[in-house]
Coordinates of C-alpha atoms in Angstrom, one line a residue:
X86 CA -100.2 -36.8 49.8
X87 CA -97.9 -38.9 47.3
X88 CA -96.6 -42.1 48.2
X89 CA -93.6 -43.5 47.1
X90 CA -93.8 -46.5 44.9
X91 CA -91.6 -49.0 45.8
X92 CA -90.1 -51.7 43.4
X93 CA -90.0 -55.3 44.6
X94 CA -87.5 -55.8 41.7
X95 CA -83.9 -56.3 43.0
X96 CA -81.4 -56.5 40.2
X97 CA -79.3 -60.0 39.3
X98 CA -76.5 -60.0 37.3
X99 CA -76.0 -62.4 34.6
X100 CA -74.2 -64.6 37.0
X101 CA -76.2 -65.1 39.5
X102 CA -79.4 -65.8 37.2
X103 CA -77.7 -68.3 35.1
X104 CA -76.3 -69.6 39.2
X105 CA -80.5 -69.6 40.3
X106 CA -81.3 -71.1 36.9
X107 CA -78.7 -73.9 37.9
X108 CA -80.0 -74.7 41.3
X109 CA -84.0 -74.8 39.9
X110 CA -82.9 -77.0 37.2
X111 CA -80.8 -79.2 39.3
X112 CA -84.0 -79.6 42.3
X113 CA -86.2 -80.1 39.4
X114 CA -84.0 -83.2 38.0
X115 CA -83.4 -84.4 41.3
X116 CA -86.7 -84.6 42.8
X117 CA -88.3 -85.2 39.7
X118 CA -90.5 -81.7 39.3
X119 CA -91.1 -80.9 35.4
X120 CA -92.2 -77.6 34.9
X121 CA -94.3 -75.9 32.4
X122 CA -95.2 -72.6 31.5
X123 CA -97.6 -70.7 33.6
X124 CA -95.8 -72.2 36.6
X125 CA -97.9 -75.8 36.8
X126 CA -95.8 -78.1 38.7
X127 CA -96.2 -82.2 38.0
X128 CA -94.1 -83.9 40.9
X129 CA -93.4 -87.1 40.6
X130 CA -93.5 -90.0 42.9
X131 CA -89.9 -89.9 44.7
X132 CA -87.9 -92.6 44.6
X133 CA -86.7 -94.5 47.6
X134 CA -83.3 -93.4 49.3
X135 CA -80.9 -96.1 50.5
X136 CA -78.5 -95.6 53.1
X137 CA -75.8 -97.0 51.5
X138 CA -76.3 -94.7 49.0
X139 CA -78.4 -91.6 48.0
X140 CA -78.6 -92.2 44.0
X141 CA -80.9 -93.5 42.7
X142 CA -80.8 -96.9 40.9
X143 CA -81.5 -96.2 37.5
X144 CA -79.4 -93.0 37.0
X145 CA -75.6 -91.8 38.6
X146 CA -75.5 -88.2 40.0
X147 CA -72.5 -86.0 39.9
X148 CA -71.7 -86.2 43.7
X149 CA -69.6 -82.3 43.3
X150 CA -70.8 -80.5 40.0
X151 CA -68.2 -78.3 38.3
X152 CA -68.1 -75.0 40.3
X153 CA -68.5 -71.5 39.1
X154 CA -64.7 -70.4 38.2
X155 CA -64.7 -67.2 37.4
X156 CA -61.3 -66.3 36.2
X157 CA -59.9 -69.6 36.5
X158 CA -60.4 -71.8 33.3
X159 CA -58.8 -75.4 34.8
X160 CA -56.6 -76.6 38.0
X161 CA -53.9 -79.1 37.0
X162 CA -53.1 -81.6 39.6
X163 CA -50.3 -81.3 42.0
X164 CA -48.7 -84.5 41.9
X165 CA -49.3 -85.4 38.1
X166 CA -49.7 -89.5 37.3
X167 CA -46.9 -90.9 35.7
X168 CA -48.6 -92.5 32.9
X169 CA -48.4 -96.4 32.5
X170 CA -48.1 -98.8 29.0
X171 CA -52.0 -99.8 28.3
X172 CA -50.4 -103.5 27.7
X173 CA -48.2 -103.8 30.5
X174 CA -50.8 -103.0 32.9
X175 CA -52.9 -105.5 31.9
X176 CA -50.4 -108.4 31.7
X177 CA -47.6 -107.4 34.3
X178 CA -50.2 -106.2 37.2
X179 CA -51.4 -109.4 39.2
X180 CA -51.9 -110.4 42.9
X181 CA -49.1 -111.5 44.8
X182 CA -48.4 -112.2 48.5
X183 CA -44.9 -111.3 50.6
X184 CA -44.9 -114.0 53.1
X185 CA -44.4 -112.8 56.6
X186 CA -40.8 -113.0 57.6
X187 CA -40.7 -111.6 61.5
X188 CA -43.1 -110.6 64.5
X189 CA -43.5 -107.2 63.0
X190 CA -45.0 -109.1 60.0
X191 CA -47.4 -111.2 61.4
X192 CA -48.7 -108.4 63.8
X193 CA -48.9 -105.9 60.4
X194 CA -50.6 -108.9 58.7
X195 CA -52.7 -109.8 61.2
X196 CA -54.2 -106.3 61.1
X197 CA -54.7 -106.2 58.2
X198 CA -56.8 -109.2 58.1
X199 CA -59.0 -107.8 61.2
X200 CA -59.8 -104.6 58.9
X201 CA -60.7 -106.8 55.9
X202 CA -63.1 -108.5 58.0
X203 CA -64.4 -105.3 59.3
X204 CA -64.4 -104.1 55.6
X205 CA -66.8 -106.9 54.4
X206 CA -69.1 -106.3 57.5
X207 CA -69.5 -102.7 56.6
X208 CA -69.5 -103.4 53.0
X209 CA -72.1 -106.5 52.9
X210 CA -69.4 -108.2 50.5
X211 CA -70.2 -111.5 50.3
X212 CA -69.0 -114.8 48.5
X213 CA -70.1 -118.5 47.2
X214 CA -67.6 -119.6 49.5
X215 CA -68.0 -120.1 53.8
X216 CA -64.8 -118.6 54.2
X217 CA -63.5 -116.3 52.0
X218 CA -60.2 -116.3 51.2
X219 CA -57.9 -113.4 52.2
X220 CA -54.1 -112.6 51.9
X221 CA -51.8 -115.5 52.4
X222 CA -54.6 -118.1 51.6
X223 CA -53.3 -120.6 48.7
X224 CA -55.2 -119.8 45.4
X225 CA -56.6 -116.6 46.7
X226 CA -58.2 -115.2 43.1
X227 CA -59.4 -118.4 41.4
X228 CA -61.2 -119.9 44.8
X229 CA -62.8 -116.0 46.2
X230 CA -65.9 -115.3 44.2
X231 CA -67.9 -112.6 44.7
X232 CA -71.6 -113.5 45.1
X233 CA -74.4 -111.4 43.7
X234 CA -71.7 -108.2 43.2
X235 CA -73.4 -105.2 41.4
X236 CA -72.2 -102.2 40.1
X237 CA -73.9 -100.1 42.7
X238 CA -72.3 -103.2 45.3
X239 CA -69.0 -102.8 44.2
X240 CA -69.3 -98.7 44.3
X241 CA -70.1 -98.9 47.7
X242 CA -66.9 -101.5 48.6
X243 CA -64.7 -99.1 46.9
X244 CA -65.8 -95.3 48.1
X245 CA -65.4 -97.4 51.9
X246 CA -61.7 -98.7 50.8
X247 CA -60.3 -95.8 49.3
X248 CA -61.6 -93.4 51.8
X249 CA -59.3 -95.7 54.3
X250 CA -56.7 -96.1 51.8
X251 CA -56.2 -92.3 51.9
X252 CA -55.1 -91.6 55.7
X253 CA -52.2 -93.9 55.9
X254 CA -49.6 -91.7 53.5
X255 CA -51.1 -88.7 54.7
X256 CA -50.1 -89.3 58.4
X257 CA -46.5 -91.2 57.7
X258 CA -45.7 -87.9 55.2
X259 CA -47.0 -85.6 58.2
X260 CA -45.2 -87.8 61.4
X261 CA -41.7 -87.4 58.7
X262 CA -42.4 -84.4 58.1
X263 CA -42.6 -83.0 61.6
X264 CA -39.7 -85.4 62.3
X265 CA -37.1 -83.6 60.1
X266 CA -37.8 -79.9 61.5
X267 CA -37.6 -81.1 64.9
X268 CA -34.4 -82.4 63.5
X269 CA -33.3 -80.0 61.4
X270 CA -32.2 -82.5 58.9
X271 CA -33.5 -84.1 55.2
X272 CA -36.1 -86.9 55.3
X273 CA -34.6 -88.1 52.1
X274 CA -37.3 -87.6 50.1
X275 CA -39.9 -89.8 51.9
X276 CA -42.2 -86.9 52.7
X277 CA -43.2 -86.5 49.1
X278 CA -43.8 -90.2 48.4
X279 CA -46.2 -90.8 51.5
X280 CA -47.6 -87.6 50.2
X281 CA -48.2 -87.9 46.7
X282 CA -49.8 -92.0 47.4
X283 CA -52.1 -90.5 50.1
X284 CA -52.7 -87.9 46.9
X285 CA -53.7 -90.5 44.5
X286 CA -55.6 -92.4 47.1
X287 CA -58.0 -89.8 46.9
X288 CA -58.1 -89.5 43.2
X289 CA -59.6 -92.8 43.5
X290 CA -61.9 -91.7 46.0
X291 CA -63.1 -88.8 44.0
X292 CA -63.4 -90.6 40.9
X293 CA -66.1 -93.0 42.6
X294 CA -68.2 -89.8 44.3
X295 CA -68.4 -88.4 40.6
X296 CA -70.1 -92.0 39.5
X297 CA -73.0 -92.3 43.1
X298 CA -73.2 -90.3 46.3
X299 CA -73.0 -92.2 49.7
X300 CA -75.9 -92.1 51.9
X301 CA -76.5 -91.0 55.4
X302 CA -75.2 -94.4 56.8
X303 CA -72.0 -94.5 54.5
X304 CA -71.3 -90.7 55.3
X305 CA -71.2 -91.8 59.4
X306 CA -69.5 -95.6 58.2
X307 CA -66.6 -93.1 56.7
X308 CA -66.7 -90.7 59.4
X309 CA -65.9 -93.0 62.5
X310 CA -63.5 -95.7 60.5
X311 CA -61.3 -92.3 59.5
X312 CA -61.6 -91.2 63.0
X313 CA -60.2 -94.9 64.8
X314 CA -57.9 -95.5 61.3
X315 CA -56.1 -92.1 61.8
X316 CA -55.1 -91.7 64.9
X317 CA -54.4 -95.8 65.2
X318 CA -51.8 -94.8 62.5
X319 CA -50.5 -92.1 63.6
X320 CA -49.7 -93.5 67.5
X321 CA -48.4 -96.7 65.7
X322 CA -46.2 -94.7 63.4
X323 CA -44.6 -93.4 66.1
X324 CA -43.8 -96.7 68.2
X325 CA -43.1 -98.5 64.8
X326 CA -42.6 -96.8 61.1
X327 CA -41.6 -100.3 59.7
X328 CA -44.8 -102.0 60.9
X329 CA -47.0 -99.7 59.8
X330 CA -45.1 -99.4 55.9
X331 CA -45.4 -103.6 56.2
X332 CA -49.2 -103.0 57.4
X333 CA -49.9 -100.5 54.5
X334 CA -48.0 -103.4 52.1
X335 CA -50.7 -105.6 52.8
X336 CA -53.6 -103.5 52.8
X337 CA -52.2 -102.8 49.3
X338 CA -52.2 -106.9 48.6
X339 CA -56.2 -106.6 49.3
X340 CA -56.9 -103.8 47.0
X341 CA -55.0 -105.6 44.4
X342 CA -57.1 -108.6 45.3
X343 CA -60.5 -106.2 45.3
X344 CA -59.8 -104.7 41.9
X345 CA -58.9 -108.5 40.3
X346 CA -62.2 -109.8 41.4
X347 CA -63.7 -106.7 39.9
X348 CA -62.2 -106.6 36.7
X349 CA -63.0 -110.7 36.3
X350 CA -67.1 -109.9 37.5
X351 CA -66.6 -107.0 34.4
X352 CA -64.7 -109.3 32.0
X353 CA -67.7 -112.2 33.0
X354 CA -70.2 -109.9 31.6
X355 CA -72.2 -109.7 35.4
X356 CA -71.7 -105.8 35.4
X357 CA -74.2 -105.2 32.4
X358 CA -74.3 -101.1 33.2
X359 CA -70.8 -101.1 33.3
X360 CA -70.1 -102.6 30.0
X361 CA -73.0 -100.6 28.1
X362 CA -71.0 -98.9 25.0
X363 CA -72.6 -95.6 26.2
X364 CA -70.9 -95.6 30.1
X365 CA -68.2 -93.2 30.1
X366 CA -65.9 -92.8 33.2
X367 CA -65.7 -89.5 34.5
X368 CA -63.6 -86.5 33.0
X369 CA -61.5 -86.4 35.9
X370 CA -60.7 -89.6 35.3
X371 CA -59.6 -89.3 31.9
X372 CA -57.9 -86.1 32.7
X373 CA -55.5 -87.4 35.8
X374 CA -54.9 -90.9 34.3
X375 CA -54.2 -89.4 30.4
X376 CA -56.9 -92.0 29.7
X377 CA -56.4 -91.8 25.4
X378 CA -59.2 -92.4 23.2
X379 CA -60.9 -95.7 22.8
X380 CA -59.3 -96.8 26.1
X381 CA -61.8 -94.6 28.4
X382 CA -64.5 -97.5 29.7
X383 CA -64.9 -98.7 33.4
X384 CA -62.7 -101.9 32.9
X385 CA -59.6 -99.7 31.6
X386 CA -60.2 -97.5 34.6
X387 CA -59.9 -100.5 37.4
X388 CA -56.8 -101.4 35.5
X389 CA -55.3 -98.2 35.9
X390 CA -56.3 -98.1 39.9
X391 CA -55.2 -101.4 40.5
X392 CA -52.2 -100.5 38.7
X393 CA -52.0 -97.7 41.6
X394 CA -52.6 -100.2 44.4
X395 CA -49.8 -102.9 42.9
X396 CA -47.4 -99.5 43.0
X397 CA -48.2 -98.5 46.4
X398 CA -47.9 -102.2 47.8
X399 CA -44.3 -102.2 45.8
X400 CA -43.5 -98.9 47.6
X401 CA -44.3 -99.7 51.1
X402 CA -42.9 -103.1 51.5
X403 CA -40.1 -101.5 50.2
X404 CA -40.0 -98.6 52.4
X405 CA -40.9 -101.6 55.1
X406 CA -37.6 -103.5 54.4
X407 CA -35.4 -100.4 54.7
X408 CA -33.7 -98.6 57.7
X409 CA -36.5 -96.1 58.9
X410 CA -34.2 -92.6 60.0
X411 CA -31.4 -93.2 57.3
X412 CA -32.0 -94.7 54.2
X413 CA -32.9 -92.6 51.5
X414 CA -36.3 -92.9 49.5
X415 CA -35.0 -95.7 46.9
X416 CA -38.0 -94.6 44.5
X417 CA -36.3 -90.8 44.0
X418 CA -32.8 -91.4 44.0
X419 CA -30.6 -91.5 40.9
X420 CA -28.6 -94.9 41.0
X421 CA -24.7 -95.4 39.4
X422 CA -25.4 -98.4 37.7
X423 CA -28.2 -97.2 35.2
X424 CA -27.9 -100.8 33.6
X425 CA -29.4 -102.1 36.4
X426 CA -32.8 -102.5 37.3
X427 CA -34.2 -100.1 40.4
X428 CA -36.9 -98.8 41.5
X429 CA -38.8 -96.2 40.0
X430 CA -42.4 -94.4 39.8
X431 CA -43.5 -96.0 36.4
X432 CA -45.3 -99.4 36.8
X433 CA -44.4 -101.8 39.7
X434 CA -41.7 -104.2 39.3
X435 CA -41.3 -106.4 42.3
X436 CA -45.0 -107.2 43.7
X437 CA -43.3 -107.9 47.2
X438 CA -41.1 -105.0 47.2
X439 CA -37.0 -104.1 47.2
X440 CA -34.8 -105.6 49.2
X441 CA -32.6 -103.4 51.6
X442 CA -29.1 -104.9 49.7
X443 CA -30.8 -104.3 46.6
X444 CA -31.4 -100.6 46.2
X445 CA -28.9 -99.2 49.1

């Protein structure tokens, strides 16, 4: 009687050994396992887990590694970034306030407050000061001071703000978009605006996930504040478009304020790991932002964010001050009078946005 000899072997291709060899090394280096030949295993001790935040203090993990492209050697962005003057940025780029002028403005401001202090709550930002001071205060860089701010601190305020950040262009691009097929008419070019900030937005956000990965608690922090912030914006956008532009202003006024404070911690020397010569900010980064060479450290990256943040709070008090269902988008158009100064996409100009009588 023969038996059949069967082979356990099943054949891999190159790809998916050099995939498996991936994942092994990637456990190993996570959890600490060193292997040897003969398959003897050392584990390490593992290191404790925080809930803000799943990396591990003495090392940054690549939150979403490169995937396996095949064919496909890079994807350029669909909204390219402008590119802005190195100097300019740095000297032209600073904190300023647009005083509330009507009802709509203290309601959009008020809000904005209320998610601030909801924002430091979540975020355990803290300061020298009893009160801290927030939009509208009088001397609201020089007398907020961030106490006992960290790197991995600063991470966590910023992966909570820009995953907020990110909903409300999404859902005003979406509401105008919907608006003008119900319509059958132009939106003016607002649509790709809204679309391209809420775009950016999460440029910042992914830029952070490539330097630590959130933690269990962060994931479900995230998870309910884009649940209530979405559809909050979305029923607001519908009772009030100007509000909610004015709101979105001044949410921009406190990420302007929360990059400031982080570039003068950085500048102060109390982020040591994010001045050591051998940091380097993330490809992606350098990549989107046409970071060039010898301007690619953390502190040239939160000046090209906050640039962002001063250009979104230009836009949307702009878009705020404008009629909502006929005015054209002021930051697309092509004006007469090109001696003038208007609005554009390069750098912002006026902190506290474009009058109506000035761009229409």
């Amino acid at each position: 009687m023969n038996v059949a000899r069967v082979s356990t072997k099943l054949p891999l291709s190159k790809q998916t050994a050099a995939q498996l060899s991936k994942a092994v090394a990637s456990f190993s280096h996570s959890y600490g396992i060193s292997s040897t030949p003969g398959l003897h295993l050392h584990i390490q001790p593992l290191q404790s887990r925080r809930q803000f935040s799943s990396t591990s203090s003495t090392r940054l993990r690549d939150f979403f590694p490169e995937p396996e492209k095949g064919q496909i050697f890079k994807t350029e962005a669909a909204w390219p970034h402008p590119g802005y003057d190195g100097e300019k940025m740095k000297k032209d780029i600073y904190f300023a306030h647009r005083e509330p002028k009507d009802f709509s403005d203290r309601v959009a401001l008020f809000m904005v407050r209320f998610l601030r202090w909801g924002t430091d709550t979540a975020t355990r930002y803290k300061h020298h000061v009893e009160n801290p001071k927030m939009i509208g205060d009088t001397n609201t860089v020089s007398e907020t001071k961030p106490y006992e701010m960290s790197e991995r601190k600063w991470l966590i305020r910023m992966v909570f703000l820009e995953s907020v950040a990110g909903v409300p262009g999404m859902v005003a691009g979406m509401l105008r978009h919907l608006h003008s097929l119900r319509r059958m008419k132009r939106d003016n070019g607002w649509i790709e605006t809204l679309l391209e900030e809420a775009y950016n937005e999460r440029m910042h956000l992914l830029t952070f996930l490539k330097m630590a990965e959130p933690g269990w608690f962060m994931r479900f922090m995230i998870l309910g504040a884009q649940g209530v912030f979405f559809n909050g914006m979305f029923l607001s956008y519908l009772v009030s478009p100007r509000t909610c532009h004015r709101f979105v202003g001044y949410l921009e006024e406190e990420a302007v304020l929360t990059y400031t404070l982080a570039i003068q911690d950085l500048e102060a020397g109390k982020l040591p790991k994010w001045t050591d010569p051998n940091f380097r900010v993330p490809d992606l980064a350098v990549n989107y932002w046409k970071m060039p060479e010898g301007h690619q450290t953390m502190k040239d990256l939160l000046y090209y964010i906050r640039a962002d943040e001063a250009k979104h709070r230009e836009v949307n008090h702009t878009l705020s001050n404008l009629k909502q269902k006929e005015d054209p988008n002021p930051f697309l158009s092509e004006y007469k009078d090109k001696s003038k100064l208007h609005p554009s996409k390069g750098l912002a100009v006026k902190p506290t946005g474009w009058e109506r009588d000035e761009v229409i």
